DNA sequence: ACCTGTCAAGTCTGG
DNA sequence: CCAGACTTGACAGGT
């Protein structure tokens, strides 16, 4: 089975290449002239896209096919202060070029709306702003010309003191989403509230692919053994054009167990590979480590010394 | 050039 | 009921 590795948003190798530059609401509101204000937003957005393109060149040079876009590509895109700004029109040609490169090199693109995007909030205004955020991410993919193989990764949300009803509310709201949004959403287990088993059940019910986060599973489980669920988790991807994806990170330390370490611990990763071997199916690994792409290269280096593993190129292995 | 407090957003906990 | 933690890259103001 073949495993492709990727990383999140920014590189530790390419310098001065943030795709997430922004501006604060405070400093933006100090600008009186509308034109100057729009220019500020527009130039930050363009810089972010340009830097993402530079990261794409870097990814191409290092055989990296799996990449998560920053959610902050367009500064304050869903904030009321930019309401009058038609950002899509201003940067469409830049986005289009970015997407063409991604498609040309078969990149597998994803994005991860942050934890303020909550489809199961009991408050309608939170649901509405979450919807707005999903639409924002969709427009980025759309502008890039990506098809539904580009995925959004979401968590289920809060428990609101009644997990059962909160799951029901999630499902109700998820099903109501327009088709074009629903078909790009994948659901991930989190480190505090919704376990891998619970998310799997939701995924099966709403027919969404599940992204398994191994680190989150260690933080939050009811004693379930992953190997019992792995096959069914991967099966949620059966109708997709892309292989299943998992998230991999290592705990910072015993005390700050939920925090991400700089790099990936080899032993726990190979332990997972043993379990995955039984299913014998290709999958993608999103490395979520402080050292970003460097952590990916470090892990690949470590894997070179593991028996039965062939390192195919700088970012993929055969096992 | 470097340092430090602050930042759009929600939820949960502890006081 | 409210303040603070959560988490984290980047801004912004100061030196």
Coordinates of C-alpha atoms (C1' of nucleotides) in Angstrom, one line a residue:
Chain A
X1 CA 0.0 0.0 0.0
X2 CA 1.1 3.5 -0.8
X3 CA 1.0 6.3 1.6
X4 CA 1.4 10.0 0.6
X5 CA 2.4 12.6 3.2
X6 CA 1.4 16.3 3.4
X7 CA 1.6 19.2 5.7
X8 CA -0.5 22.2 6.9
X9 CA -0.5 25.7 5.3
X10 CA 3.1 26.9 5.9
X11 CA 6.7 25.8 5.3
X12 CA 9.6 25.8 7.7
X13 CA 12.0 25.6 4.7
X14 CA 10.7 28.4 2.4
X15 CA 11.4 31.7 4.2
X16 CA 9.2 34.8 4.3
X17 CA 6.4 32.8 2.7
X18 CA 3.3 33.2 4.9
X19 CA 0.0 32.4 3.1
X20 CA -1.8 33.8 6.2
X21 CA -0.9 37.4 6.3
X22 CA -3.7 39.5 7.7
X23 CA -4.7 42.9 9.1
X24 CA -6.5 43.6 12.4
X25 CA -10.0 45.1 12.5
X26 CA -8.6 47.9 14.6
X27 CA -6.0 49.0 12.2
X28 CA -8.3 48.6 9.2
X29 CA -10.9 50.8 10.7
X30 CA -8.4 53.5 11.2
X31 CA -8.1 53.8 7.4
X32 CA -10.7 56.4 6.5
X33 CA -10.6 56.2 2.7
X34 CA -12.6 53.3 1.3
X35 CA -10.3 52.9 -1.6
X36 CA -7.2 52.7 0.5
X37 CA -8.9 50.2 2.8
X38 CA -9.8 48.0 -0.1
X39 CA -6.4 48.3 -1.6
X40 CA -4.9 47.1 1.7
X41 CA -7.2 44.0 1.8
X42 CA -6.6 43.2 -1.8
X43 CA -2.8 43.4 -1.6
X44 CA -2.7 41.2 1.4
X45 CA -4.9 38.6 -0.3
X46 CA -2.7 38.7 -3.4
X47 CA 0.4 38.3 -1.4
X48 CA -1.1 35.3 0.4
X49 CA -2.0 33.7 -2.9
X50 CA 1.4 34.4 -4.3
X51 CA 3.0 32.8 -1.3
X52 CA 0.7 29.8 -1.6
X53 CA 1.9 29.5 -5.2
X54 CA 5.5 29.5 -4.0
X55 CA 4.6 26.8 -1.5
X56 CA 3.2 24.8 -4.4
X57 CA 6.5 25.1 -6.3
X58 CA 8.2 23.9 -3.1
X59 CA 5.7 21.0 -2.8
X60 CA 6.3 20.0 -6.4
X61 CA 10.0 20.0 -6.0
X62 CA 9.7 17.7 -2.9
X63 CA 7.1 15.3 -4.3
X64 CA 4.5 16.6 -1.8
X65 CA 1.0 16.0 -3.2
X66 CA -1.1 16.5 0.0
X67 CA -1.5 20.0 1.2
X68 CA -3.9 21.9 3.4
X69 CA -4.6 25.5 2.4
X70 CA -4.7 28.1 5.2
X71 CA -8.1 29.3 6.1
X72 CA -6.8 32.8 6.3
X73 CA -6.0 33.2 2.6
X74 CA -8.3 36.2 2.3
X75 CA -8.0 38.6 5.2
X76 CA -11.2 39.1 7.3
X77 CA -13.2 37.6 4.4
X78 CA -16.2 36.7 6.5
X79 CA -16.0 39.6 8.9
X80 CA -18.7 42.3 8.6
X81 CA -16.0 45.0 8.1
X82 CA -15.2 43.6 4.6
X83 CA -18.9 43.2 3.7
X84 CA -18.6 45.7 0.8
X85 CA -15.5 44.0 -0.6
X86 CA -16.1 41.7 -3.6
X87 CA -12.9 39.7 -2.9
X88 CA -13.7 37.0 -5.3
X89 CA -13.8 39.4 -8.3
X90 CA -10.5 41.0 -7.2
X91 CA -8.5 37.9 -6.9
X92 CA -10.2 35.4 -9.2
X93 CA -7.5 35.3 -11.8
X94 CA -4.8 34.7 -9.1
X95 CA -6.9 31.9 -7.6
X96 CA -7.5 30.4 -11.0
X97 CA -3.8 30.2 -11.7
X98 CA -3.1 28.6 -8.4
X99 CA -5.8 26.0 -9.0
X100 CA -4.5 25.2 -12.5
X101 CA -1.0 24.5 -11.1
X102 CA -2.6 22.3 -8.4
X103 CA -4.5 20.3 -10.9
X104 CA -1.6 20.0 -13.3
X105 CA 0.4 18.3 -10.6
X106 CA -2.4 16.3 -9.0
X107 CA -2.2 18.0 -5.7
X108 CA -4.8 16.9 -3.1
X109 CA -6.0 20.1 -1.6
X110 CA -8.0 20.4 1.6
X111 CA -8.9 23.2 4.1
X112 CA -9.9 23.1 7.7
X113 CA -12.4 25.8 8.8
X114 CA -11.3 26.7 12.3
X115 CA -13.1 25.8 15.5
X116 CA -15.6 28.6 15.4
X117 CA -17.4 26.9 12.6
X118 CA -20.0 24.9 14.4
X119 CA -22.8 23.2 12.5
X120 CA -24.5 22.0 15.7
X121 CA -24.7 25.2 17.7
X122 CA -28.2 25.8 19.2
X123 CA -27.8 29.5 18.4
X124 CA -29.0 30.4 14.9
X125 CA -26.5 33.3 14.5
X126 CA -23.6 30.9 15.1
X127 CA -25.0 28.5 12.6
X128 CA -25.4 31.3 10.1
X129 CA -21.8 32.5 10.5
X130 CA -20.6 28.9 10.2
X131 CA -22.5 28.7 6.9
X132 CA -20.9 31.9 5.8
X133 CA -17.5 30.3 6.5
X134 CA -18.3 27.2 4.6
X135 CA -19.4 29.3 1.6
X136 CA -16.1 31.3 1.9
X137 CA -14.1 28.1 1.7
X138 CA -16.2 26.7 -1.1
X139 CA -15.6 29.9 -3.1
X140 CA -11.8 29.5 -2.7
X141 CA -12.1 25.9 -4.2
X142 CA -14.4 27.1 -6.8
X143 CA -12.1 30.0 -7.8
X144 CA -9.3 27.5 -8.1
X145 CA -11.4 25.3 -10.3
X146 CA -11.1 22.3 -8.0
X147 CA -13.7 19.5 -8.1
X148 CA -15.2 17.7 -5.1
X149 CA -12.0 15.9 -4.4
X150 CA -10.9 19.1 -2.6
X151 CA -12.2 18.6 0.9
X152 CA -13.1 20.6 3.9
X153 CA -12.4 19.0 7.3
X154 CA -14.9 19.8 10.1
X155 CA -15.4 18.8 13.6
X156 CA -18.8 18.0 15.0
X157 CA -18.9 20.9 17.4
X158 CA -19.8 21.4 21.1
X159 CA -21.7 19.0 23.3
X160 CA -23.9 21.7 24.8
X161 CA -24.5 19.6 27.9
X162 CA -26.5 17.0 25.9
X163 CA -24.3 15.1 23.4
X164 CA -27.1 12.9 22.0
X165 CA -29.3 15.9 21.1
X166 CA -26.2 17.8 19.8
X167 CA -25.4 14.9 17.5
X168 CA -29.0 14.9 16.3
X169 CA -28.8 18.7 15.7
X170 CA -25.6 18.2 13.8
X171 CA -27.1 15.6 11.5
X172 CA -30.3 17.7 11.0
X173 CA -28.2 20.8 10.0
X174 CA -25.7 18.8 7.9
X175 CA -28.5 17.2 5.8
X176 CA -30.0 20.6 5.2
X177 CA -26.8 21.9 3.6
X178 CA -26.8 22.5 -0.1
X179 CA -25.4 19.5 -2.1
X180 CA -22.3 21.3 -3.3
X181 CA -21.2 22.0 0.3
X182 CA -22.2 18.6 1.7
X183 CA -20.2 16.7 -0.9
X184 CA -16.9 18.4 0.0
X185 CA -17.2 18.0 3.8
X186 CA -15.3 15.4 5.7
X187 CA -15.7 14.9 9.5
X188 CA -12.9 14.5 12.0
X189 CA -12.9 13.2 15.6
X190 CA -11.7 15.8 18.1
X191 CA -9.5 15.7 21.2
X192 CA -12.2 16.7 23.8
X193 CA -15.8 15.9 22.8
X194 CA -16.6 13.6 19.8
X195 CA -14.6 10.3 19.7
X196 CA -13.6 8.4 16.6
X197 CA -16.4 5.9 17.2
X198 CA -19.0 8.6 17.5
X199 CA -17.8 10.5 14.4
X200 CA -17.7 7.2 12.4
X201 CA -21.4 6.6 13.3
X202 CA -22.3 10.1 12.2
X203 CA -20.3 9.7 9.0
X204 CA -22.1 6.5 8.1
X205 CA -25.4 8.1 8.8
X206 CA -24.9 11.2 6.7
X207 CA -22.6 9.5 4.1
X208 CA -19.6 11.8 4.7
X209 CA -16.0 10.6 4.6
X210 CA -14.3 10.5 8.0
X211 CA -10.8 11.9 8.7
X212 CA -9.3 9.9 11.5
X213 CA -7.0 11.9 13.8
X214 CA -4.9 9.5 15.7
X215 CA -3.6 11.9 18.3
X216 CA -7.2 13.1 19.0
X217 CA -8.1 9.4 19.5
X218 CA -5.4 9.0 22.1
X219 CA -6.8 12.1 23.9
X220 CA -10.4 11.3 23.6
X221 CA -11.8 7.7 23.5
X222 CA -13.9 5.3 25.5
X223 CA -11.3 2.6 25.5
X224 CA -12.0 1.6 21.8
X225 CA -9.3 -0.2 19.9
X226 CA -8.7 1.7 16.7
X227 CA -8.0 -1.5 14.7
X228 CA -11.5 -2.5 15.3
X229 CA -12.8 0.7 13.5
X230 CA -10.1 1.5 11.0
X231 CA -11.6 -0.5 8.1
X232 CA -15.0 1.0 8.5
X233 CA -13.5 4.5 8.8
X234 CA -11.6 3.9 5.5
X235 CA -14.8 2.5 3.9
X236 CA -16.5 5.9 4.4
X237 CA -14.2 7.0 1.5
X238 CA -15.4 4.3 -0.9
X239 CA -17.3 6.7 -3.1
X240 CA -14.6 9.3 -3.3
X241 CA -12.0 9.9 -6.0
X242 CA -9.3 10.4 -3.4
X243 CA -7.9 7.9 -0.9
X244 CA -8.8 8.1 2.8
X245 CA -6.9 10.6 4.9
X246 CA -5.7 10.6 8.4
X247 CA -4.2 13.3 10.6
X248 CA -0.9 12.4 12.4
X249 CA 0.7 14.4 15.3
X250 CA 2.5 13.5 18.5
X251 CA 1.8 14.8 22.0
X252 CA 4.1 17.6 23.1
X253 CA 4.7 15.9 26.5
X254 CA 2.9 14.0 29.2
X255 CA 1.7 17.3 30.8
X256 CA 0.6 19.0 27.6
X257 CA -0.6 15.8 25.9
X258 CA -3.0 17.5 23.6
X259 CA -0.5 20.0 22.2
X260 CA 1.4 19.2 19.1
X261 CA 5.1 18.2 19.3
X262 CA 7.7 19.6 16.9
X263 CA 8.0 16.3 15.1
X264 CA 6.3 12.9 14.6
X265 CA 7.3 10.0 16.9
X266 CA 8.4 7.2 14.7
X267 CA 7.4 4.3 17.0
X268 CA 3.8 5.3 17.4
X269 CA 3.5 6.0 13.7
X270 CA 4.9 2.6 12.7
X271 CA 2.6 1.0 15.3
X272 CA -0.3 2.6 13.4
X273 CA 1.1 1.3 10.1
X274 CA 0.9 -2.2 11.5
X275 CA -2.8 -1.8 12.1
X276 CA -3.3 -0.2 8.7
X277 CA -1.4 -3.0 7.0
X278 CA -4.2 -5.4 7.7
X279 CA -6.5 -3.3 5.6
X280 CA -4.0 -2.9 2.9
X281 CA -5.4 0.2 1.3
X282 CA -3.6 3.4 0.1
X283 CA -4.1 6.5 2.2
X284 CA -2.9 10.0 2.8
X285 CA -1.3 11.3 5.9
X286 CA -1.6 14.9 7.0
X287 CA 1.3 15.8 9.2
X288 CA 0.3 18.2 11.9
X289 CA 3.6 19.1 13.7
X290 CA 5.2 22.4 14.7
X291 CA 8.0 21.7 12.3
X292 CA 5.5 21.5 9.4
X293 CA 7.1 20.2 6.2
X294 CA 10.5 19.7 8.1
X295 CA 8.7 17.2 10.4
X296 CA 7.4 15.4 7.2
X297 CA 11.0 15.2 5.8
X298 CA 12.3 14.0 9.2
X299 CA 9.6 11.3 9.4
X300 CA 10.4 10.1 5.9
X301 CA 14.1 10.0 6.9
X302 CA 13.3 7.9 10.0
X303 CA 11.2 5.5 7.9
X304 CA 14.1 4.7 5.6
X305 CA 15.5 2.6 8.4
X306 CA 12.3 0.6 9.1
X307 CA 12.2 -2.9 7.6
X308 CA 9.5 -3.6 5.0
X309 CA 9.1 0.0 4.1
X310 CA 10.2 1.4 0.8
X311 CA 10.6 5.1 0.7
X312 CA 9.5 6.0 -2.9
X313 CA 10.3 9.7 -3.0
X314 CA 10.6 12.6 -0.6
X315 CA 7.0 12.4 0.5
X316 CA 5.6 8.9 0.0
X317 CA 6.3 5.3 1.0
X318 CA 5.2 1.9 0.0
X319 CA 4.6 -0.6 2.8
Chain B
dA1 C1' 16.0 44.4 14.6
dC2 C1' 13.7 42.7 18.4
dC3 C1' 10.1 42.2 22.1
dT4 C1' 5.5 41.9 24.0
dG5 C1' 0.6 42.2 24.3
dT6 C1' -3.2 41.5 21.4
dC7 C1' -6.2 39.5 18.0
dA8 C1' -13.1 38.1 14.5
dA9 C1' -15.1 34.4 15.8
dG10 C1' -17.2 29.8 20.5
dT11 C1' -17.4 26.6 24.2
dC12 C1' -16.3 25.1 28.6
dT13 C1' -14.7 25.4 33.3
dG14 C1' -14.0 27.3 37.6
dG15 C1' -14.7 31.0 40.7
Chain C
dC1 C1' -22.9 35.3 35.8
dC2 C1' -18.4 36.4 34.2
dA3 C1' -13.4 36.0 33.4
dG4 C1' -10.0 33.1 31.7
dA5 C1' -8.3 29.0 29.2
dC6 C1' -7.9 26.9 25.0
dT7 C1' -4.1 27.6 20.7
dT8 C1' -1.2 29.9 17.5
dG9 C1' 0.7 32.7 13.7
dA10 C1' 0.9 37.2 12.8
dC11 C1' 0.0 42.1 13.7
dA12 C1' 1.1 46.5 15.8
dG13 C1' 3.1 49.4 18.9
dG14 C1' 7.0 50.3 21.4
dT15 C1' 12.0 50.4 22.2

